[in-house]
Tab-separated table of C-alpha atoms and ligand atoms in Angstrom:
chain	number	residue	atom	x	y	z
A	1	UNK	CA	1.970	-4.423	0.586
A	2	UNK	CA	4.722	-3.138	-1.758
A	3	UNK	CA	4.936	0.565	-2.537
A	4	UNK	CA	7.038	1.951	-5.393
A	5	UNK	CA	7.811	5.666	-5.632
A	6	UNK	CA	9.261	7.372	-8.728
A	7	UNK	CA	11.402	10.193	-7.410
A	8	UNK	CA	13.811	12.979	-8.205
A	9	UNK	CA	15.894	14.854	-5.689
A	10	UNK	CA	14.891	17.271	-2.988
A	11	UNK	CA	11.075	17.265	-3.121
A	12	UNK	CA	11.091	13.573	-3.860
A	13	UNK	CA	13.329	12.822	-0.899
A	14	UNK	CA	10.996	14.591	1.504
A	15	UNK	CA	8.036	12.736	0.053
A	16	UNK	CA	9.780	9.347	0.279
A	17	UNK	CA	10.678	10.085	3.884
A	18	UNK	CA	6.977	10.838	4.417
A	19	UNK	CA	5.978	7.521	2.849
A	20	UNK	CA	8.432	5.703	5.120
A	21	UNK	CA	6.977	7.544	8.120
A	22	UNK	CA	3.380	6.760	7.064
A	23	UNK	CA	4.343	3.071	6.893
A	24	UNK	CA	5.874	3.239	10.383
A	25	UNK	CA	2.858	5.059	11.850
A	26	UNK	CA	0.236	2.845	10.201
A	27	UNK	CA	-1.747	0.553	12.489
A	28	UNK	CA	-4.767	-0.851	10.623
A	29	UNK	CA	-4.086	0.902	7.286
A	30	UNK	CA	-3.184	-1.503	4.475
A	31	UNK	CA	0.283	0.071	4.199
A	32	UNK	CA	1.302	-0.948	7.723
A	33	UNK	CA	4.599	-2.822	7.379
A	34	UNK	CA	4.730	-2.186	3.619
A	35	UNK	CA	7.956	-2.570	1.661
A	36	UNK	CA	9.206	0.620	0.003
A	37	UNK	CA	11.132	0.771	-3.286
A	38	UNK	CA	12.245	4.024	-4.898
A	39	UNK	CA	13.030	4.387	-8.602
A	40	UNK	CA	15.442	7.313	-8.752
A	41	UNK	CA	16.112	9.719	-11.601
A	42	UNK	CA	19.672	9.468	-12.919
A	43	UNK	CA	19.452	12.226	-15.543
A	44	UNK	CA	21.074	14.750	-13.206
A	45	UNK	CA	24.134	12.535	-12.845
A	46	UNK	CA	27.485	13.564	-14.278
A	47	UNK	CA	31.206	12.905	-14.250
A	48	UNK	CA	33.189	15.630	-12.514
A	49	UNK	CA	36.902	15.550	-11.608
A	50	UNK	CA	36.882	11.866	-12.525
A	51	UNK	CA	34.060	11.138	-10.061
A	52	UNK	CA	30.492	10.059	-10.772
A	53	UNK	CA	28.081	12.463	-9.084
A	54	UNK	CA	24.474	11.281	-8.599
A	55	UNK	CA	22.530	14.165	-7.011
A	56	UNK	CA	19.030	12.686	-6.883
A	57	UNK	CA	20.272	9.362	-5.536
A	58	UNK	CA	22.404	11.109	-2.947
A	59	UNK	CA	19.524	13.397	-1.913
A	60	UNK	CA	17.528	10.265	-1.095
A	61	UNK	CA	20.484	8.471	0.509
A	62	UNK	CA	21.286	11.427	2.763
A	63	UNK	CA	17.655	12.283	3.573
A	64	UNK	CA	16.720	8.712	4.506
A	65	UNK	CA	19.883	8.332	6.605
A	66	UNK	CA	19.383	11.758	8.253
A	67	UNK	CA	22.775	12.907	6.922
A	68	UNK	CA	21.343	15.556	4.619
A	69	UNK	CA	21.737	19.293	4.927
A	70	UNK	CA	18.054	20.182	5.351
A	71	UNK	CA	18.682	23.899	5.009
A	72	UNK	CA	20.649	23.748	1.776
A	73	UNK	CA	18.537	20.957	0.311
A	74	UNK	CA	21.487	18.905	-0.933
A	75	UNK	CA	24.766	17.524	0.410
A	76	UNK	CA	25.718	16.422	3.892
A	77	UNK	CA	25.084	18.019	7.234
A	78	UNK	CA	28.217	19.248	9.010
A	79	UNK	CA	29.993	19.531	5.673
A	80	UNK	CA	33.328	21.227	4.974
A	81	UNK	CA	34.831	22.225	1.633
A	82	UNK	CA	38.591	21.932	2.029
A	83	UNK	CA	39.065	19.518	-0.849
A	84	UNK	CA	36.576	21.372	-3.042
A	85	UNK	CA	38.613	24.569	-2.816
A	86	UNK	CA	41.640	22.564	-3.958
A	87	UNK	CA	39.628	21.152	-6.890
A	88	UNK	CA	38.594	24.702	-7.811
A	89	UNK	CA	42.209	25.897	-7.506
A	90	UNK	CA	43.407	23.158	-9.863
A	91	UNK	CA	40.471	23.880	-12.179
A	92	UNK	CA	39.169	20.299	-12.205
A	93	UNK	CA	35.834	21.405	-10.763
A	94	UNK	CA	34.091	24.679	-11.640
A	95	UNK	CA	33.662	27.350	-8.988
A	96	UNK	CA	29.867	27.018	-9.311
A	97	UNK	CA	29.812	23.385	-8.204
A	98	UNK	CA	30.888	22.427	-4.694
A	99	UNK	CA	31.844	18.898	-3.715
A	100	UNK	CA	31.868	18.789	0.084
A	101	UNK	CA	34.502	16.735	1.897
A	102	UNK	CA	32.009	14.201	3.307
A	103	UNK	CA	30.088	14.173	0.028
A	104	UNK	CA	33.321	13.333	-1.784
A	105	UNK	CA	33.485	10.145	0.286
A	106	UNK	CA	30.298	9.018	-1.438
A	107	UNK	CA	31.510	10.011	-4.907
A	108	UNK	CA	34.901	8.323	-4.423
A	109	UNK	CA	33.238	5.112	-3.153
A	110	UNK	CA	30.774	5.150	-6.048
A	111	UNK	CA	33.466	5.830	-8.645
A	112	UNK	CA	35.754	3.141	-7.220
A	113	UNK	CA	32.989	0.524	-7.472
A	114	UNK	CA	32.003	1.664	-10.957
A	115	UNK	CA	35.629	1.433	-12.060
A	116	UNK	CA	35.732	-2.075	-10.590
A	117	UNK	CA	32.879	-2.966	-12.957
A	118	UNK	CA	29.890	-2.753	-10.595
A	119	UNK	CA	26.611	-1.397	-12.031
A	120	UNK	CA	24.988	1.770	-10.668
A	121	UNK	CA	22.301	-0.490	-9.168
A	122	UNK	CA	24.931	-2.506	-7.292
A	123	UNK	CA	26.623	0.724	-6.227
A	124	UNK	CA	23.300	2.030	-4.873
A	125	UNK	CA	22.867	-1.196	-2.932
A	126	UNK	CA	26.332	-0.936	-1.400
A	127	UNK	CA	26.011	2.761	-0.509
A	128	UNK	CA	22.584	2.202	1.044
A	129	UNK	CA	23.752	-0.792	3.063
A	130	UNK	CA	25.605	1.578	5.372
A	131	UNK	CA	22.369	2.877	6.951
A	132	UNK	CA	18.907	1.459	7.763
A	133	UNK	CA	17.201	3.520	5.050
A	134	UNK	CA	13.831	1.760	5.308
A	135	UNK	CA	13.670	1.810	1.501
A	136	UNK	CA	15.505	0.255	-1.440
A	137	UNK	CA	16.896	2.757	-3.946
A	138	UNK	CA	16.990	1.718	-7.614
A	139	UNK	CA	18.546	3.923	-10.284
A	140	UNK	CA	15.954	4.229	-13.057
A	141	UNK	CA	18.497	2.713	-15.445
A	142	UNK	CA	22.078	1.426	-15.281
A	143	UNK	CA	22.874	3.239	-18.537
A	144	UNK	CA	24.350	6.737	-18.280
A	145	UNK	CA	21.519	8.954	-19.564
A	146	UNK	CA	22.841	12.364	-18.466
A	147	UNK	CA	20.314	15.075	-19.279
A	148	UNK	CA	21.577	17.850	-21.534
A	149	UNK	CA	19.959	21.147	-22.352
A	150	UNK	CA	19.948	22.510	-25.889
A	151	UNK	CA	19.386	26.240	-25.495
A	152	UNK	CA	17.494	28.422	-27.955
A	153	UNK	CA	20.806	29.851	-29.153
A	154	UNK	CA	22.119	26.421	-30.002
A	155	UNK	CA	24.341	25.732	-26.991
A	156	UNK	CA	24.311	22.183	-25.596
A	157	UNK	CA	25.259	21.949	-21.947
A	158	UNK	CA	24.954	19.367	-19.200
A	159	UNK	CA	21.852	19.786	-17.068
A	160	UNK	CA	24.013	20.469	-14.007
A	161	UNK	CA	25.608	23.488	-15.659
A	162	UNK	CA	22.236	24.819	-16.810
A	163	UNK	CA	20.693	24.202	-13.374
A	164	UNK	CA	23.520	25.047	-11.017
A	165	UNK	CA	25.613	27.629	-12.893
A	166	UNK	CA	22.824	29.356	-14.807
A	167	UNK	CA	19.990	28.649	-12.358
A	168	UNK	CA	17.842	27.475	-15.282
A	169	UNK	CA	17.887	31.002	-16.696
A	170	UNK	CA	18.969	30.110	-20.262
A	171	UNK	CA	15.962	29.609	-22.566
A	172	UNK	CA	15.610	25.956	-23.547
A	173	UNK	CA	14.997	24.547	-27.025
A	174	UNK	CA	14.815	20.990	-25.680
A	175	UNK	CA	16.058	18.580	-23.067
A	176	UNK	CA	17.726	15.410	-24.233
A	177	UNK	CA	19.179	12.417	-22.433
A	178	UNK	CA	22.343	10.761	-23.759
A	179	UNK	CA	21.910	7.112	-24.807
A	180	UNK	CA	18.236	7.112	-23.805
A	181	UNK	CA	17.275	4.979	-26.818
A	182	UNK	CA	19.685	2.262	-25.650
A	183	UNK	CA	18.664	2.449	-22.007
A	184	UNK	CA	16.492	-0.059	-20.182
A	185	UNK	CA	14.966	0.108	-16.731
A	186	UNK	CA	17.339	-1.235	-14.088
A	187	UNK	CA	16.625	-4.817	-12.954
A	188	UNK	CA	15.622	-3.575	-9.514
A	189	UNK	CA	13.207	-1.036	-10.965
A	190	UNK	CA	11.507	-3.677	-13.101
A	191	UNK	CA	11.198	-6.208	-10.291
A	192	UNK	CA	9.903	-3.561	-7.892
A	193	UNK	CA	7.216	-2.504	-10.371
A	194	UNK	CA	6.288	-6.119	-11.166
A	195	UNK	CA	5.585	-6.697	-7.468
A	196	UNK	CA	4.056	-3.303	-6.682
A	197	UNK	CA	0.633	-2.873	-5.081
A	198	UNK	CA	0.799	0.879	-5.628
A	199	UNK	CA	2.986	3.263	-7.646
A	200	UNK	CA	3.414	6.872	-6.521
A	201	UNK	CA	4.856	9.762	-8.552
A	202	UNK	CA	6.653	11.997	-6.028
A	203	UNK	CA	6.216	15.785	-6.263
A	204	UNK	CA	9.473	16.025	-8.194
A	205	UNK	CA	10.225	17.940	-11.361
A	206	UNK	CA	7.762	16.498	-13.915
A	207	UNK	CA	10.152	17.132	-16.807
A	208	UNK	CA	13.745	16.413	-15.806
A	209	UNK	CA	13.067	14.065	-12.884
A	210	UNK	CA	9.825	12.088	-13.286
A	211	UNK	CA	9.906	12.748	-17.041
A	212	UNK	CA	13.416	11.365	-17.363
A	213	UNK	CA	12.552	8.244	-15.362
A	214	UNK	CA	9.541	7.643	-17.628
A	215	UNK	CA	11.617	8.321	-20.755
A	216	UNK	CA	13.631	5.136	-20.182
A	217	UNK	CA	12.269	2.746	-22.834
A	218	UNK	CA	9.946	0.230	-21.179
A	219	UNK	CA	9.515	2.198	-17.943
A	220	UNK	CA	6.131	3.738	-18.797
A	221	UNK	CA	4.716	0.336	-19.749
A	222	UNK	CA	6.148	-1.198	-16.587
A	223	UNK	CA	4.389	1.495	-14.532
A	224	UNK	CA	1.087	1.032	-16.374
A	225	UNK	CA	1.179	-2.747	-15.934
A	226	UNK	CA	2.661	-2.752	-12.438
A	227	UNK	CA	1.817	-5.405	-9.896
A	228	UNK	CA	1.018	-9.116	-9.888
A	229	UNK	CA	-2.294	-8.512	-11.686
A	230	UNK	CA	-0.801	-5.786	-13.890
A	231	UNK	CA	-3.090	-3.149	-12.511
A	232	UNK	CA	-1.461	-1.484	-9.489
A	233	UNK	CA	-2.953	1.999	-9.089
A	234	UNK	CA	-0.744	4.972	-10.011
A	235	UNK	CA	-1.139	8.156	-7.950
A	236	UNK	CA	0.719	11.392	-8.593
A	237	UNK	CA	1.418	14.358	-6.293
A	238	UNK	CA	1.667	17.814	-7.812
A	239	UNK	CA	4.999	19.631	-7.471
A	240	UNK	CA	3.195	22.885	-8.320
A	241	UNK	CA	1.051	24.758	-5.801
A	242	UNK	CA	-0.883	27.894	-6.715
A	243	UNK	CA	0.976	28.248	-9.989
A	244	UNK	CA	4.463	28.072	-8.534
A	245	UNK	CA	7.051	25.342	-8.200
A	246	UNK	CA	7.406	24.293	-4.574
A	247	UNK	CA	11.178	23.890	-4.941
A	248	UNK	CA	13.736	24.074	-7.632
A	249	UNK	CA	12.954	25.541	-10.994
A	250	UNK	CA	10.320	23.189	-12.376
A	251	UNK	CA	8.595	26.197	-13.930
A	252	UNK	CA	11.528	26.791	-16.293
A	253	UNK	CA	11.423	23.117	-17.295
A	254	UNK	CA	7.655	23.036	-17.794
A	255	UNK	CA	7.766	26.180	-19.932
A	256	UNK	CA	10.436	24.549	-22.077
A	257	UNK	CA	8.058	21.705	-22.972
A	258	UNK	CA	5.029	23.958	-23.356
A	259	UNK	CA	3.228	22.964	-20.170
A	260	UNK	CA	1.775	25.681	-17.967
A	261	UNK	CA	3.108	25.885	-14.426
A	262	UNK	CA	-0.086	24.877	-12.702
A	263	UNK	CA	-1.361	21.780	-10.961
A	264	UNK	CA	-4.048	21.127	-13.599
A	265	UNK	CA	-1.647	21.375	-16.546
A	266	UNK	CA	0.833	19.004	-14.916
A	267	UNK	CA	-1.958	16.534	-14.102
A	268	UNK	CA	-3.061	16.634	-17.736
A	269	UNK	CA	0.574	16.299	-18.813
A	270	UNK	CA	0.850	13.015	-16.908
A	271	UNK	CA	-2.661	12.158	-18.094
A	272	UNK	CA	-5.461	10.020	-16.704
A	273	UNK	CA	-5.069	6.294	-17.287
A	274	UNK	CA	-8.517	6.219	-18.916
A	275	UNK	CA	-7.364	8.576	-21.649
A	276	UNK	CA	-3.996	7.019	-22.373
A	277	UNK	CA	-2.094	8.621	-19.508
A	278	UNK	CA	-0.559	7.283	-16.324
A	279	UNK	CA	-2.659	8.432	-13.413
A	280	UNK	CA	-5.494	6.812	-11.503
A	281	UNK	CA	-5.524	9.758	-9.100
A	282	UNK	CA	-3.866	13.161	-8.797
A	283	UNK	CA	-3.232	15.103	-5.581
A	284	UNK	CA	-3.094	18.888	-5.694
A	285	UNK	CA	-2.843	21.549	-2.980
A	286	UNK	CA	-5.835	22.983	-1.096
A	287	UNK	CA	-4.794	26.281	-2.668
A	288	UNK	CA	-5.783	24.767	-6.014
A	289	UNK	CA	-9.150	23.319	-4.923
A	290	UNK	CA	-10.880	25.297	-7.698
A	291	UNK	CA	-9.127	23.067	-10.262
A	292	UNK	CA	-10.568	19.798	-8.915
A	293	UNK	CA	-13.937	19.753	-10.712
A	294	UNK	CA	-12.444	20.543	-14.117
A	295	UNK	CA	-9.921	17.745	-13.783
A	296	UNK	CA	-12.537	15.247	-12.606
A	297	UNK	CA	-14.739	16.289	-15.542
A	298	UNK	CA	-11.779	15.417	-17.765
A	299	UNK	CA	-11.621	11.949	-16.229
A	300	UNK	CA	-8.807	12.492	-13.738
A	301	UNK	CA	-9.736	11.651	-10.142
A	302	UNK	CA	-8.292	14.673	-8.329
A	303	UNK	CA	-8.155	15.540	-4.633
A	304	UNK	CA	-7.131	18.828	-3.027
A	305	UNK	CA	-5.098	18.050	0.109
A	306	UNK	CA	-2.467	19.811	2.264
A	307	UNK	CA	0.579	19.563	-0.011
A	308	UNK	CA	3.256	21.482	1.891
A	309	UNK	CA	5.774	19.077	3.441
A	310	UNK	CA	7.040	21.222	6.298
A	311	UNK	CA	7.997	18.391	8.631
A	312	UNK	CA	7.616	14.678	9.212
A	313	UNK	CA	3.950	15.003	10.233
A	314	UNK	CA	2.882	16.866	7.099
A	315	UNK	CA	5.005	14.612	4.870
A	316	UNK	CA	3.523	11.470	6.434
A	317	UNK	CA	0.003	12.890	6.115
A	318	UNK	CA	0.548	13.679	2.420
A	319	UNK	CA	1.911	10.185	1.837
A	320	UNK	CA	-1.099	8.669	3.635
A	321	UNK	CA	-3.453	10.739	1.464
A	322	UNK	CA	-1.742	9.437	-1.678
A	323	UNK	CA	-1.880	5.844	-0.424
A	324	UNK	CA	-5.555	6.230	0.537
A	325	UNK	CA	-6.360	7.547	-2.951
A	326	UNK	CA	-4.535	4.531	-4.408
A	327	UNK	CA	-6.604	2.212	-2.223
A	328	UNK	CA	-9.795	3.551	-3.790
A	329	UNK	CA	-8.457	2.567	-7.218
A	330	UNK	CA	-7.126	-0.849	-6.292
A	331	UNK	CA	-8.512	-3.340	-8.779
A	332	UNK	CA	-8.878	-7.080	-8.291
B	401	LIG	N1	23.507	22.596	-6.259
B	401	LIG	C1	23.946	23.887	-6.301
B	401	LIG	O1	23.132	24.788	-6.493
B	401	LIG	N2	25.265	24.187	-6.146
B	401	LIG	C2	26.213	23.244	-5.956
B	401	LIG	O2	27.398	23.552	-5.843
B	401	LIG	C3	25.774	21.872	-5.870
B	401	LIG	C4	26.683	20.828	-5.641
B	401	LIG	C5	26.189	19.519	-5.528
B	401	LIG	C6	27.049	18.454	-5.245
B	401	LIG	C7	26.571	17.154	-5.133
B	401	LIG	C8	25.207	16.916	-5.287
B	401	LIG	O3	24.730	15.645	-5.161
B	401	LIG	C9	24.309	17.951	-5.570
B	401	LIG	C10	24.802	19.259	-5.696
B	401	LIG	N3	23.931	20.327	-5.962
B	401	LIG	C11	24.391	21.601	-6.037
B	401	LIG	C12	22.485	20.094	-6.127
B	401	LIG	C13	22.151	19.539	-7.494
B	401	LIG	O4	22.778	20.189	-8.526
B	401	LIG	C14	20.647	19.646	-7.700
B	401	LIG	O5	20.002	19.580	-6.482
B	401	LIG	C15	20.033	18.507	-8.446
B	401	LIG	O6	20.795	18.058	-9.488
B	401	LIG	C16	18.684	18.974	-8.955
B	401	LIG	O7	17.788	17.920	-8.869
């Protein structure tokens, strides 16, 4: 079996780790021994101090290699910030963005390979080769599609500044990705989807993570026609529980595109395959069980399951629930 997950950063990384764990724990489930490919959002990426920073990729790299700082949610465990304070002192990195010493190793390696002419996909392969990740990470596209925020008072700033400096507090007119019209899915993303038996949308930010992955021309069609028979089931996991974003500031992003911050609205935003959307099934939290019947009545197969990923057990159980839902939609 081949599983493909579309993922952003922190929430996505926990979910992908859960999928990997569910694969390892499986005995007679169809996903025992499955291959795992992750299509990673690159809209958060930016150039800083001459280095290419790729937060969502690095969240996955560090989480799957157990190098991540679980408490902080990003960066490396056991980190120090000696170089970062020098970068701040010289003014080549803003005070509100910290590049840890170990983390800089990743950014320097990535930037060196990029400068040598390697693609982001090749860079991801080389970075991942250092650890047994149990998954293959594919940037959604090898084109730089940095997300920018146009605020309601006409400012245009990189997503990282809006997210990290302003904590998503500036009202948003729209999000836009540079070069998105010229972008194409990365070769690895396309081949993973072509071979997929199931596609999962991680509980990442539906707008600036999953949304940005799907905004790459050709990606949505590749998801909808995934698999050898072009009909691999697509199952999504809600990043919203009881009207609140589990992590990050997805609520600010959803508001910006006119979608309510609730599990039903996000499910409808992705849409049921039968009505022109993406999903064959949608997983929401037990806290939102009252929303299930309305969504099913609208043609979206919805299940209320434990959605909180507190540890490996709960993450693996959530992943297994998503894979089981996919199995019920597997077509010939
Ligand atoms: N988030 C912060 O809130 N403050 C930081 O200084 C910061 C630095 C940073 C460095 C590398 C990296 O990969 C991520 C970093 N993040 C930081 C997190 C990042 O901005 C967000 O987690 C993602 O972009 C949101 O998906």
